[in-house]
Amino acid sequence: MLNSLDLEGRPQDTRIVVAMSGGVDSSVTAALLKSEGYDVVGITLQLYDHGATTHRKGACCAGRDIHDARNVAARIGIPHYVLDYESRFRESVIDNFADSYASGETPVPCIECNRSIKFRDLLSTARELGAAALATGHYVASRRLGDGPRVLVCAADADRDQSYFLFATTREQLDFLRFPLGDMTKPQARELARRFDLEVADKQDSQDICFVPSGRYTDVIGRLRPNAVAPGDIVDLDGNVIGHHQGIVHFTVGQRRGLGIAATAPLYVIRLDAARRRVVVGPREALRMDRIVLRDVNWIGDGALDRVIGDGLEMFVRVRSTRAPQPAWLRAAEGGYEVELVAGEEGVSPGQACVFYDAPSGQARVLGGGFIRSARAKIPAAREGARQTIAPSPLAETARG
């Protein structure tokens, strides 16, 4: 007989570790499972020196959040532990974040945190504690397909869906993970928090990168990788110097405002050349990409990717967390994988994720994804159909090596 988490055994005989960040979502997850009778253990990760952010709103896993998680655990009557993961978080997430920016990429640290810290290290700890599953407050759902493996699907609340940040989850991890809020909306979760009398019911959501005390990520990068804030030139598509900057870290592909240069027509950041400390700008039409080369591809669709891809696999892809999935083809290319966007996309940036889905909307299944290594853009007709390639400089390969 399977319980509500699709596990064998009665809830009271089933231990579940809940990752508690101190926010409303993970708190409701713990309270909900406790109310269903599960043997719940709460774990909060101390990921960085929280002294500077103890009283600051909008950051997770800081001192205040640990305090809130502890209070929620006491309120619902479950054991709660705080684990010091600072060194592994710095090595896997913060250093990676700084290296990526210094090489001209635009990284997504939440993806690396989920992949390297929560769903690898914390998951291993949950197993050591004898848990049958690790539950989190992410807005995403997992379901079993018949007698087959569990699959990852988008949340019912499209405005809260976090599937983009979880594409690197493996099949083995999915079998052990549970996401109780995947079929709820945020207002429903807050209402449950009030029903459980949790003091975090109206706590605001975290908005900033959690390990940036000042809210300015450039401060962290400048301290860890000074070369990223070295001055350089702003050039047009022909390489002509039209301005200067105080560090490529202050720019991202697609950016229009804050360039510090005057022009007769709007200019956008087309690419970042970290090796020469150059910011390349051009007209908006130069931003449109139609082919994306990926690295570190994770496949959680049916079968082995190399067997099912054939001459090309039709799917929908999302190239930024705030954008809707669009039609594309995934193909094998030069020992790796390449995505061809049917309609093209503006502002595709190396370091971001390209996530695969089986449908453009609703609770679509997540098929996997990869990180964007480079993209090819169509240049305006005025440049006689020439093509421009954007990619991180060779420093990116050195940083990752």
CSV table of C-alpha atoms in Angstrom, one decimal:
chain,number,residue,atom,x,y,z
A,1,MET,CA,0.0,0.0,0.0
A,2,LEU,CA,1.5,3.3,-1.1
A,3,ASN,CA,1.2,6.4,1.1
A,4,SER,CA,0.6,10.0,-0.1
A,5,LEU,CA,4.2,10.4,-1.1
A,6,ASP,CA,4.1,7.3,-3.3
A,7,LEU,CA,6.2,5.3,-0.8
A,8,GLU,CA,5.6,1.9,0.8
A,9,GLY,CA,4.5,2.0,4.4
A,10,ARG,CA,2.4,4.0,6.8
A,11,PRO,CA,3.3,7.6,7.2
A,12,GLN,CA,4.2,7.2,10.9
A,13,ASP,CA,6.7,4.5,9.8
A,14,THR,CA,8.2,6.7,7.0
A,15,ARG,CA,10.9,9.2,7.8
A,16,ILE,CA,11.1,12.2,5.6
A,17,VAL,CA,13.8,14.8,5.7
A,18,VAL,CA,12.6,18.3,4.8
A,19,ALA,CA,15.0,21.0,3.6
A,20,MET,CA,13.9,24.0,5.7
A,21,SER,CA,15.2,27.4,4.5
A,22,GLY,CA,13.2,29.4,6.9
A,23,GLY,CA,10.7,30.6,4.3
A,24,VAL,CA,7.0,30.0,4.0
A,25,ASP,CA,7.2,27.3,1.3
A,26,SER,CA,9.6,24.9,3.1
A,27,SER,CA,7.9,25.5,6.4
A,28,VAL,CA,4.5,24.6,4.9
A,29,THR,CA,6.1,21.5,3.4
A,30,ALA,CA,7.3,20.3,6.8
A,31,ALA,CA,4.0,21.2,8.6
A,32,LEU,CA,1.9,19.5,5.9
A,33,LEU,CA,3.9,16.2,6.1
A,34,LYS,CA,3.9,16.3,9.9
A,35,SER,CA,0.1,16.7,9.9
A,36,GLU,CA,-0.2,13.6,7.7
A,37,GLY,CA,1.6,11.6,10.3
A,38,TYR,CA,5.1,11.3,8.7
A,39,ASP,CA,8.2,11.1,10.8
A,40,VAL,CA,9.6,14.5,9.7
A,41,VAL,CA,13.1,15.7,10.4
A,42,GLY,CA,13.9,19.3,9.4
A,43,ILE,CA,17.4,20.3,8.2
A,44,THR,CA,18.6,23.8,7.6
A,45,LEU,CA,21.8,24.5,5.8
A,46,GLN,CA,24.2,27.3,6.9
A,47,LEU,CA,25.7,28.1,3.5
A,48,TYR,CA,27.7,31.3,4.2
A,49,ASP,CA,28.7,33.7,6.9
A,50,HIS,CA,25.3,35.1,7.7
A,51,GLY,CA,26.5,37.9,10.1
A,52,ALA,CA,26.1,40.7,7.5
A,53,THR,CA,22.6,39.5,6.5
A,54,THR,CA,21.1,38.6,9.8
A,55,HIS,CA,18.7,41.5,9.8
A,56,ARG,CA,18.3,41.9,6.0
A,57,LYS,CA,15.1,41.0,4.2
A,58,GLY,CA,15.2,39.2,0.9
A,59,ALA,CA,18.0,36.7,1.5
A,60,CYS,CA,17.6,33.0,2.3
A,61,CYS,CA,19.7,30.7,4.5
A,62,ALA,CA,20.9,33.7,6.5
A,63,GLY,CA,20.8,34.1,10.3
A,64,ARG,CA,17.2,35.2,10.5
A,65,ASP,CA,16.1,32.4,8.3
A,66,ILE,CA,17.8,29.8,10.5
A,67,HIS,CA,16.1,31.3,13.5
A,68,ASP,CA,12.7,31.1,11.6
A,69,ALA,CA,13.2,27.5,10.6
A,70,ARG,CA,14.1,26.5,14.1
A,71,ASN,CA,10.9,28.2,15.4
A,72,VAL,CA,8.7,26.5,12.9
A,73,ALA,CA,10.2,23.1,13.7
A,74,ALA,CA,9.5,23.7,17.4
A,75,ARG,CA,6.0,24.9,16.6
A,76,ILE,CA,5.0,21.7,14.7
A,77,GLY,CA,7.0,19.4,17.0
A,78,ILE,CA,9.8,18.0,14.8
A,79,PRO,CA,13.5,17.6,15.4
A,80,HIS,CA,15.6,20.3,13.6
A,81,TYR,CA,19.3,20.4,12.7
A,82,VAL,CA,21.5,23.1,11.3
A,83,LEU,CA,24.3,21.7,9.1
A,84,ASP,CA,27.4,23.8,8.3
A,85,TYR,CA,27.9,23.6,4.5
A,86,GLU,CA,29.8,26.8,4.2
A,87,SER,CA,33.0,25.4,2.7
A,88,ARG,CA,31.3,23.2,0.2
A,89,PHE,CA,28.9,26.0,-0.8
A,90,ARG,CA,31.8,28.4,-1.4
A,91,GLU,CA,33.6,25.8,-3.5
A,92,SER,CA,30.7,24.6,-5.6
A,93,VAL,CA,28.5,27.7,-5.9
A,94,ILE,CA,30.2,31.0,-5.0
A,95,ASP,CA,33.6,30.3,-6.6
A,96,ASN,CA,31.8,28.9,-9.7
A,97,PHE,CA,29.6,32.0,-9.8
A,98,ALA,CA,32.6,34.4,-9.7
A,99,ASP,CA,34.6,32.4,-12.3
A,100,SER,CA,31.6,32.3,-14.6
A,101,TYR,CA,31.1,36.1,-14.5
A,102,ALA,CA,34.9,36.8,-14.9
A,103,SER,CA,34.8,34.7,-18.1
A,104,GLY,CA,32.0,36.7,-19.6
A,105,GLU,CA,29.1,34.5,-18.7
A,106,THR,CA,25.9,35.2,-16.9
A,107,PRO,CA,25.5,32.3,-14.4
A,108,VAL,CA,22.5,31.1,-12.5
A,109,PRO,CA,23.8,30.1,-9.0
A,110,CYS,CA,20.5,28.6,-7.8
A,111,ILE,CA,20.9,25.8,-10.4
A,112,GLU,CA,24.4,25.0,-9.1
A,113,CYS,CA,23.1,25.1,-5.5
A,114,ASN,CA,20.3,22.6,-6.2
A,115,ARG,CA,22.6,20.4,-8.3
A,116,SER,CA,25.7,20.4,-6.0
A,117,ILE,CA,24.4,21.1,-2.5
A,118,LYS,CA,20.8,20.3,-2.0
A,119,PHE,CA,20.3,17.3,-4.4
A,120,ARG,CA,23.7,15.8,-3.9
A,121,ASP,CA,25.2,16.6,-0.5
A,122,LEU,CA,21.9,17.1,1.5
A,123,LEU,CA,20.3,14.2,-0.3
A,124,SER,CA,23.2,12.0,0.8
A,125,THR,CA,22.8,13.2,4.4
A,126,ALA,CA,19.0,12.4,4.3
A,127,ARG,CA,19.8,8.8,3.3
A,128,GLU,CA,22.3,8.5,6.1
A,129,LEU,CA,19.5,9.6,8.5
A,130,GLY,CA,17.4,6.7,7.3
A,131,ALA,CA,14.9,8.9,5.4
A,132,ALA,CA,12.7,7.4,2.6
A,133,ALA,CA,12.7,10.7,0.8
A,134,LEU,CA,13.9,14.3,0.9
A,135,ALA,CA,11.1,16.9,0.5
A,136,THR,CA,11.6,20.5,-0.5
A,137,GLY,CA,9.3,23.5,-0.9
A,138,HIS,CA,10.1,24.0,-4.6
A,139,TYR,CA,7.2,24.8,-6.9
A,140,VAL,CA,7.6,21.8,-9.2
A,141,ALA,CA,6.0,18.4,-9.3
A,142,SER,CA,7.2,14.8,-9.8
A,143,ARG,CA,5.0,11.9,-10.8
A,144,ARG,CA,5.5,8.2,-11.6
A,145,LEU,CA,4.6,7.2,-15.1
A,146,GLY,CA,2.8,3.9,-14.7
A,147,ASP,CA,5.3,1.3,-13.5
A,148,GLY,CA,8.1,3.4,-14.8
A,149,PRO,CA,10.4,6.0,-13.2
A,150,ARG,CA,9.3,9.3,-11.6
A,151,VAL,CA,9.3,12.3,-14.0
A,152,LEU,CA,9.6,16.0,-13.3
A,153,VAL,CA,6.8,18.3,-14.4
A,154,CYS,CA,6.1,22.1,-14.1
A,155,ALA,CA,4.2,23.4,-11.2
A,156,ALA,CA,0.5,24.0,-11.3
A,157,ASP,CA,1.2,27.7,-10.5
A,158,ALA,CA,2.9,28.9,-13.7
A,159,ASP,CA,3.9,32.1,-12.0
A,160,ARG,CA,5.9,30.2,-9.3
A,161,ASP,CA,7.2,27.3,-11.4
A,162,GLN,CA,10.8,26.6,-10.6
A,163,SER,CA,11.5,23.8,-13.1
A,164,TYR,CA,14.1,25.9,-14.9
A,165,PHE,CA,16.3,25.8,-11.8
A,166,LEU,CA,15.9,22.0,-11.4
A,167,PHE,CA,16.7,20.7,-14.9
A,168,ALA,CA,20.0,19.2,-13.7
A,169,THR,CA,18.1,16.8,-11.3
A,170,THR,CA,19.0,13.2,-12.2
A,171,ARG,CA,16.6,10.2,-12.5
A,172,GLU,CA,18.1,8.7,-9.4
A,173,GLN,CA,17.6,11.9,-7.4
A,174,LEU,CA,14.0,12.2,-8.7
A,175,ASP,CA,13.2,8.8,-7.3
A,176,PHE,CA,14.2,10.1,-3.8
A,177,LEU,CA,12.8,13.6,-4.0
A,178,ARG,CA,9.3,14.9,-3.2
A,179,PHE,CA,7.8,18.3,-3.9
A,180,PRO,CA,4.5,18.5,-2.0
A,181,LEU,CA,3.7,22.1,-3.2
A,182,GLY,CA,3.9,21.3,-6.9
A,183,ASP,CA,0.1,21.2,-7.4
A,184,MET,CA,-0.6,24.3,-5.2
A,185,THR,CA,-0.6,28.0,-5.8
A,186,LYS,CA,1.4,30.4,-3.6
A,187,PRO,CA,-1.8,31.8,-2.0
A,188,GLN,CA,-2.9,28.3,-1.1
A,189,ALA,CA,0.5,27.7,0.6
A,190,ARG,CA,0.3,30.9,2.6
A,191,GLU,CA,-3.3,29.9,3.7
A,192,LEU,CA,-1.9,26.6,4.9
A,193,ALA,CA,0.8,28.4,6.8
A,194,ARG,CA,-1.9,30.4,8.6
A,195,ARG,CA,-3.9,27.3,9.3
A,196,PHE,CA,-0.9,25.7,10.9
A,197,ASP,CA,-0.3,29.0,12.8
A,198,LEU,CA,3.2,29.5,11.4
A,199,GLU,CA,4.8,32.8,12.1
A,200,VAL,CA,6.3,32.9,8.6
A,201,ALA,CA,2.9,32.8,6.9
A,202,ASP,CA,3.4,36.4,5.6
A,203,LYS,CA,7.1,36.4,5.3
A,204,GLN,CA,8.3,37.9,2.1
A,205,ASP,CA,9.9,35.7,-0.6
A,206,SER,CA,13.7,35.9,-1.1
A,207,GLN,CA,14.6,37.9,-4.2
A,208,ASP,CA,18.3,38.4,-4.3
A,209,ILE,CA,21.2,36.1,-4.7
A,210,CYS,CA,21.4,34.6,-1.2
A,211,PHE,CA,25.1,35.0,-0.6
A,212,VAL,CA,25.3,38.7,-1.6
A,213,PRO,CA,25.0,40.7,1.6
A,214,SER,CA,24.9,44.1,0.0
A,215,GLY,CA,22.5,43.1,-2.8
A,216,ARG,CA,25.3,44.1,-5.3
A,217,TYR,CA,26.8,40.9,-6.8
A,218,THR,CA,29.6,42.9,-8.4
A,219,ASP,CA,31.0,43.5,-4.9
A,220,VAL,CA,31.4,39.8,-4.4
A,221,ILE,CA,32.9,39.1,-7.8
A,222,GLY,CA,35.3,42.1,-7.5
A,223,ARG,CA,36.6,40.8,-4.3
A,224,LEU,CA,37.0,37.2,-5.5
A,225,ARG,CA,38.0,37.9,-9.1
A,226,PRO,CA,39.5,41.4,-9.5
A,227,ASN,CA,40.1,40.9,-13.2
A,228,ALA,CA,36.3,41.0,-13.7
A,229,VAL,CA,36.2,44.7,-12.7
A,230,ALA,CA,39.2,45.8,-14.7
A,231,PRO,CA,38.4,48.7,-17.1
A,232,GLY,CA,38.1,48.1,-20.8
A,233,ASP,CA,36.6,49.3,-24.1
A,234,ILE,CA,33.1,49.3,-25.4
A,235,VAL,CA,33.2,48.5,-29.1
A,236,ASP,CA,30.7,48.2,-32.0
A,237,LEU,CA,30.2,45.1,-34.2
A,238,ASP,CA,33.1,46.3,-36.4
A,239,GLY,CA,35.5,46.6,-33.4
A,240,ASN,CA,35.5,50.4,-33.3
A,241,VAL,CA,36.0,51.8,-29.8
A,242,ILE,CA,32.9,53.9,-28.9
A,243,GLY,CA,33.3,54.1,-25.1
A,244,HIS,CA,34.9,52.6,-22.0
A,245,HIS,CA,33.7,50.6,-19.0
A,246,GLN,CA,34.8,49.8,-15.5
A,247,GLY,CA,34.5,46.0,-15.7
A,248,ILE,CA,32.6,43.4,-17.9
A,249,VAL,CA,31.0,42.2,-14.7
A,250,HIS,CA,28.7,45.2,-14.9
A,251,PHE,CA,27.1,44.0,-18.2
A,252,THR,CA,25.1,41.1,-19.5
A,253,VAL,CA,23.9,40.1,-22.9
A,254,GLY,CA,20.8,42.0,-24.0
A,255,GLN,CA,21.4,44.9,-21.6
A,256,ARG,CA,20.4,48.3,-22.9
A,257,ARG,CA,20.5,50.7,-20.0
A,258,GLY,CA,23.6,51.8,-18.2
A,259,LEU,CA,26.0,51.5,-21.1
A,260,GLY,CA,27.3,55.0,-20.5
A,261,ILE,CA,27.6,55.9,-24.2
A,262,ALA,CA,25.6,58.2,-26.5
A,263,ALA,CA,24.2,56.9,-29.8
A,264,THR,CA,21.6,58.0,-32.4
A,265,ALA,CA,19.8,54.6,-32.1
A,266,PRO,CA,19.4,52.2,-29.1
A,267,LEU,CA,22.4,49.9,-28.5
A,268,TYR,CA,22.4,46.6,-26.7
A,269,VAL,CA,25.1,44.4,-25.3
A,270,ILE,CA,25.7,41.7,-27.9
A,271,ARG,CA,28.5,39.8,-26.3
A,272,LEU,CA,31.3,40.1,-23.7
A,273,ASP,CA,34.9,39.5,-24.7
A,274,ALA,CA,36.5,38.7,-21.4
A,275,ALA,CA,40.0,38.0,-22.9
A,276,ARG,CA,40.2,41.5,-24.3
A,277,ARG,CA,38.0,43.1,-21.6
A,278,ARG,CA,35.6,44.3,-24.4
A,279,VAL,CA,31.9,44.9,-24.3
A,280,VAL,CA,30.5,44.5,-27.8
A,281,VAL,CA,27.3,46.5,-28.5
A,282,GLY,CA,25.0,46.7,-31.5
A,283,PRO,CA,21.4,47.1,-32.6
A,284,ARG,CA,18.6,45.0,-31.2
A,285,GLU,CA,18.3,42.7,-34.3
A,286,ALA,CA,21.9,41.6,-33.6
A,287,LEU,CA,20.7,39.9,-30.4
A,288,ARG,CA,18.6,37.3,-32.2
A,289,MET,CA,20.0,33.8,-31.9
A,290,ASP,CA,19.0,30.7,-33.8
A,291,ARG,CA,21.5,28.1,-32.8
A,292,ILE,CA,22.8,27.3,-29.3
A,293,VAL,CA,25.7,25.1,-28.4
A,294,LEU,CA,25.3,23.4,-25.0
A,295,ARG,CA,27.6,21.9,-22.4
A,296,ASP,CA,26.9,19.6,-19.4
A,297,VAL,CA,23.6,18.3,-20.8
A,298,ASN,CA,21.4,16.4,-18.4
A,299,TRP,CA,18.7,14.2,-20.0
A,300,ILE,CA,15.7,12.9,-17.9
A,301,GLY,CA,13.4,12.1,-20.8
A,302,ASP,CA,12.6,8.6,-22.0
A,303,GLY,CA,15.4,6.3,-23.0
A,304,ALA,CA,19.1,7.3,-23.6
A,305,LEU,CA,19.4,10.6,-25.4
A,306,ASP,CA,21.9,9.4,-28.0
A,307,ARG,CA,19.4,6.7,-29.0
A,308,VAL,CA,16.3,8.8,-29.2
A,309,ILE,CA,17.8,12.0,-30.7
A,310,GLY,CA,18.0,10.6,-34.3
A,311,ASP,CA,18.3,13.4,-36.9
A,312,GLY,CA,16.7,15.8,-34.4
A,313,LEU,CA,14.4,15.8,-31.5
A,314,GLU,CA,11.5,18.2,-31.5
A,315,MET,CA,10.8,19.9,-28.2
A,316,PHE,CA,10.2,23.2,-26.4
A,317,VAL,CA,13.1,25.1,-24.7
A,318,ARG,CA,13.4,27.9,-22.2
A,319,VAL,CA,16.6,30.0,-22.4
A,320,ARG,CA,15.9,32.2,-19.4
A,321,SER,CA,13.8,31.6,-16.3
A,322,THR,CA,11.4,34.5,-17.1
A,323,ARG,CA,10.7,33.4,-20.7
A,324,ALA,CA,8.2,31.0,-22.0
A,325,PRO,CA,9.3,27.8,-23.7
A,326,GLN,CA,9.5,28.0,-27.5
A,327,PRO,CA,9.7,25.4,-30.3
A,328,ALA,CA,13.2,24.0,-31.0
A,329,TRP,CA,15.1,21.0,-32.3
A,330,LEU,CA,17.8,19.3,-30.3
A,331,ARG,CA,20.5,17.7,-32.4
A,332,ALA,CA,23.9,16.0,-31.9
A,333,ALA,CA,26.8,18.2,-33.0
A,334,GLU,CA,30.5,17.8,-32.8
A,335,GLY,CA,30.6,15.4,-29.9
A,336,GLY,CA,28.0,17.5,-28.0
A,337,TYR,CA,24.5,18.9,-28.5
A,338,GLU,CA,23.1,21.9,-30.3
A,339,VAL,CA,19.6,23.5,-30.1
A,340,GLU,CA,18.0,25.1,-33.2
A,341,LEU,CA,15.4,27.6,-32.2
A,342,VAL,CA,12.5,27.7,-34.7
A,343,ALA,CA,11.7,31.4,-34.3
A,344,GLY,CA,15.0,32.6,-32.8
A,345,GLU,CA,15.4,34.3,-29.4
A,346,GLU,CA,16.9,37.6,-28.2
A,347,GLY,CA,19.6,38.0,-25.6
A,348,VAL,CA,20.8,34.4,-25.2
A,349,SER,CA,23.7,34.5,-22.9
A,350,PRO,CA,26.5,32.0,-22.2
A,351,GLY,CA,26.2,30.6,-18.7
A,352,GLN,CA,22.4,30.6,-18.6
A,353,ALA,CA,20.5,27.3,-18.8
A,354,CYS,CA,18.6,26.0,-21.8
A,355,VAL,CA,15.8,23.7,-20.4
A,356,PHE,CA,13.9,21.1,-22.4
A,357,TYR,CA,10.1,20.6,-22.1
A,358,ASP,CA,7.6,18.3,-23.9
A,359,ALA,CA,5.0,21.1,-24.2
A,360,PRO,CA,4.9,24.9,-24.3
A,361,SER,CA,2.7,25.4,-21.3
A,362,GLY,CA,0.7,23.8,-18.5
A,363,GLN,CA,2.3,21.1,-16.3
A,364,ALA,CA,4.7,20.1,-19.1
A,365,ARG,CA,7.3,17.4,-18.5
A,366,VAL,CA,10.9,18.5,-18.0
A,367,LEU,CA,13.1,16.5,-20.3
A,368,GLY,CA,16.4,17.9,-19.1
A,369,GLY,CA,18.6,20.7,-20.3
A,370,GLY,CA,22.1,22.1,-20.5
A,371,PHE,CA,24.2,25.2,-20.0
A,372,ILE,CA,24.6,27.6,-22.9
A,373,ARG,CA,28.2,27.5,-24.2
A,374,SER,CA,27.7,29.8,-27.2
A,375,ALA,CA,25.1,31.0,-29.6
A,376,ARG,CA,25.0,32.0,-33.2
A,377,ALA,CA,23.1,35.2,-34.1
A,378,LYS,CA,21.7,36.5,-37.3
A,379,ILE,CA,23.1,39.9,-38.1
A,380,PRO,CA,21.0,42.6,-39.7
A,381,ALA,CA,20.6,42.7,-43.5
A,382,ALA,CA,22.8,45.8,-43.6
A,383,ARG,CA,25.7,43.5,-42.8
A,384,GLU,CA,24.9,41.3,-45.9
A,385,GLY,CA,23.8,38.3,-43.9
A,386,ALA,CA,27.1,37.9,-42.0
A,387,ARG,CA,26.8,36.0,-38.8
A,388,GLN,CA,28.2,36.8,-35.4
A,389,THR,CA,29.1,34.2,-32.7
A,390,ILE,CA,28.8,35.0,-29.1
A,391,ALA,CA,30.7,32.9,-26.6
A,392,PRO,CA,32.6,33.1,-23.4
A,393,SER,CA,36.3,33.8,-23.9
A,394,PRO,CA,39.0,31.1,-23.5
A,395,LEU,CA,39.1,32.2,-19.9
A,396,ALA,CA,35.8,30.4,-19.4
A,397,GLU,CA,37.4,27.1,-20.3
A,398,THR,CA,40.4,27.8,-18.0
A,399,ALA,CA,38.1,28.7,-15.1
A,400,ARG,CA,36.1,25.5,-15.5
A,401,GLY,CA,39.2,23.4,-16.0
